Amino acid sequence: MAGAAASVRSILAAFALALAAGAQAAPRDEAVSGYRFQIVTADNGTVTRRIVDDLYKRLAPIFAVFRTELAQRRRMLVVTVGPAALHDIVKRDCDCAVISAFTSSQVYRSVLSSVPPARAAAMTAVYAEPAPADQLRLVSLLYGRPVRVSAILGRDTGFLKPVLEGQAEVQDFAPGDDINRILSRIAQTEVLLALPDSEVYNTESIRNILLSTYRHKQAVIGFSADMVKAGALATTYSEVEDVNAQVAEMAAAYVATGVLPPPQFPRYFRTVVNEGVARSLDVRVSSDVRNFARAAPRQP
């Protein structure tokens, strides 16, 4: 766990992208000619430019053959990059369909609850965090036997209970709860499945959680590669191109049918393992674990 404290800052920086709504305003609507899509961002940083450049290359061919005879009423599809852009687009008077990307399920669902039902029906998302089902499969590959898995859910991640039912022991976390008391209750489980919830995992708690689970010889399956660097055992994670491929598939489905697919966790991913933590926990990292991935289709 040496160096974990220094790495916590990088976890929280990555976590903020998915959980915290930024204050920068997204660009205003511009006239659209040719292609009937728009990518809305809230900054012009290096990562954002990488996302937009790759996403444009994927979306342009889809909308070059946009069939105007289809019955969809909303002719404009907007892809929002990050939570600030999502917040901005819902404030606009935009009769458009929306795909949210690079925003956590927690934030997306919170935003969705604040808009009228008719507007919400024209929105969908590719969530920022790993799919719980893939994370649980990773646990099975790591241990090769049944193990007790726990998960701590706050108010905004409670919707995941049905997904985890029968596969993890869920501990509810309410505002004001003592995280140390909850960690004591789950001390006998072998794995903590960490899910991005700002009530549970924040600047005050994340270091404590990693140290406590390490002392109890518990593995933490993280929700980002940075969390693995800081002391979690492993995680699945998606690169920019993985998420963009899925967004493009959703856009293609909309163009073809006029119907937006439902919100989804990332479909394409790869795996990262903290080898030092694995050795400390006596977990053998097999080739099945190292190769656990689902590759996105190559661009034409």
mmCIF file of N, CA and C in Angstrom, residues 109 153-163 170 172 197:
data_model
loop_
_atom_site.group_PDB
_atom_site.id
_atom_site.type_symbol
_atom_site.label_atom_id
_atom_site.label_comp_id
_atom_site.label_asym_id
_atom_site.label_seq_id
_atom_site.Cartn_x
_atom_site.Cartn_y
_atom_site.Cartn_z
ATOM 1 N N ARG A 109 -28.655 9.572 -14.076
ATOM 2 C CA ARG A 109 -29.976 9.316 -13.521
ATOM 3 C C ARG A 109 -30.488 10.518 -12.726
ATOM 4 N N LEU A 153 -23.836 0.580 -1.158
ATOM 5 C CA LEU A 153 -24.635 1.408 -2.056
ATOM 6 C C LEU A 153 -25.228 2.595 -1.316
ATOM 7 N N GLY A 154 -25.042 3.790 -1.875
ATOM 8 C CA GLY A 154 -25.692 4.984 -1.363
ATOM 9 C C GLY A 154 -27.043 5.177 -2.036
ATOM 10 N N ARG A 155 -27.649 6.327 -1.789
ATOM 11 C CA ARG A 155 -28.981 6.592 -2.338
ATOM 12 C C ARG A 155 -28.994 6.561 -3.862
ATOM 13 N N ASP A 156 -27.928 7.049 -4.481
ATOM 14 C CA ASP A 156 -27.921 7.184 -5.933
ATOM 15 C C ASP A 156 -27.449 5.939 -6.672
ATOM 16 N N THR A 157 -27.000 4.927 -5.941
ATOM 17 C CA THR A 157 -26.630 3.664 -6.581
ATOM 18 C C THR A 157 -27.539 2.523 -6.139
ATOM 19 N N GLY A 158 -28.568 2.850 -5.367
ATOM 20 C CA GLY A 158 -29.494 1.821 -4.913
ATOM 21 C C GLY A 158 -30.188 1.100 -6.044
ATOM 22 N N PHE A 159 -30.266 1.738 -7.229
ATOM 23 C CA PHE A 159 -30.922 1.096 -8.371
ATOM 24 C C PHE A 159 -30.186 -0.161 -8.833
ATOM 25 N N LEU A 160 -28.953 -0.344 -8.360
ATOM 26 C CA LEU A 160 -28.167 -1.512 -8.764
ATOM 27 C C LEU A 160 -28.472 -2.757 -7.924
ATOM 28 N N LYS A 161 -29.276 -2.623 -6.889
ATOM 29 C CA LYS A 161 -29.577 -3.774 -6.037
ATOM 30 C C LYS A 161 -30.083 -4.984 -6.826
ATOM 31 N N PRO A 162 -31.032 -4.814 -7.751
ATOM 32 C CA PRO A 162 -31.495 -5.984 -8.510
ATOM 33 C C PRO A 162 -30.383 -6.633 -9.329
ATOM 34 N N VAL A 163 -29.441 -5.823 -9.816
ATOM 35 C CA VAL A 163 -28.321 -6.360 -10.597
ATOM 36 C C VAL A 163 -27.411 -7.219 -9.724
ATOM 37 N N VAL A 170 -25.203 -6.692 -0.112
ATOM 38 C CA VAL A 170 -25.323 -5.243 -0.233
ATOM 39 C C VAL A 170 -25.478 -4.597 1.135
ATOM 40 N N ASP A 172 -26.368 -0.917 2.739
ATOM 41 C CA ASP A 172 -26.875 0.421 2.428
ATOM 42 C C ASP A 172 -26.071 1.476 3.191
ATOM 43 N N ASP A 197 -19.938 5.983 -6.210
ATOM 44 C CA ASP A 197 -20.989 6.671 -5.482
ATOM 45 C C ASP A 197 -20.308 7.716 -4.613
#
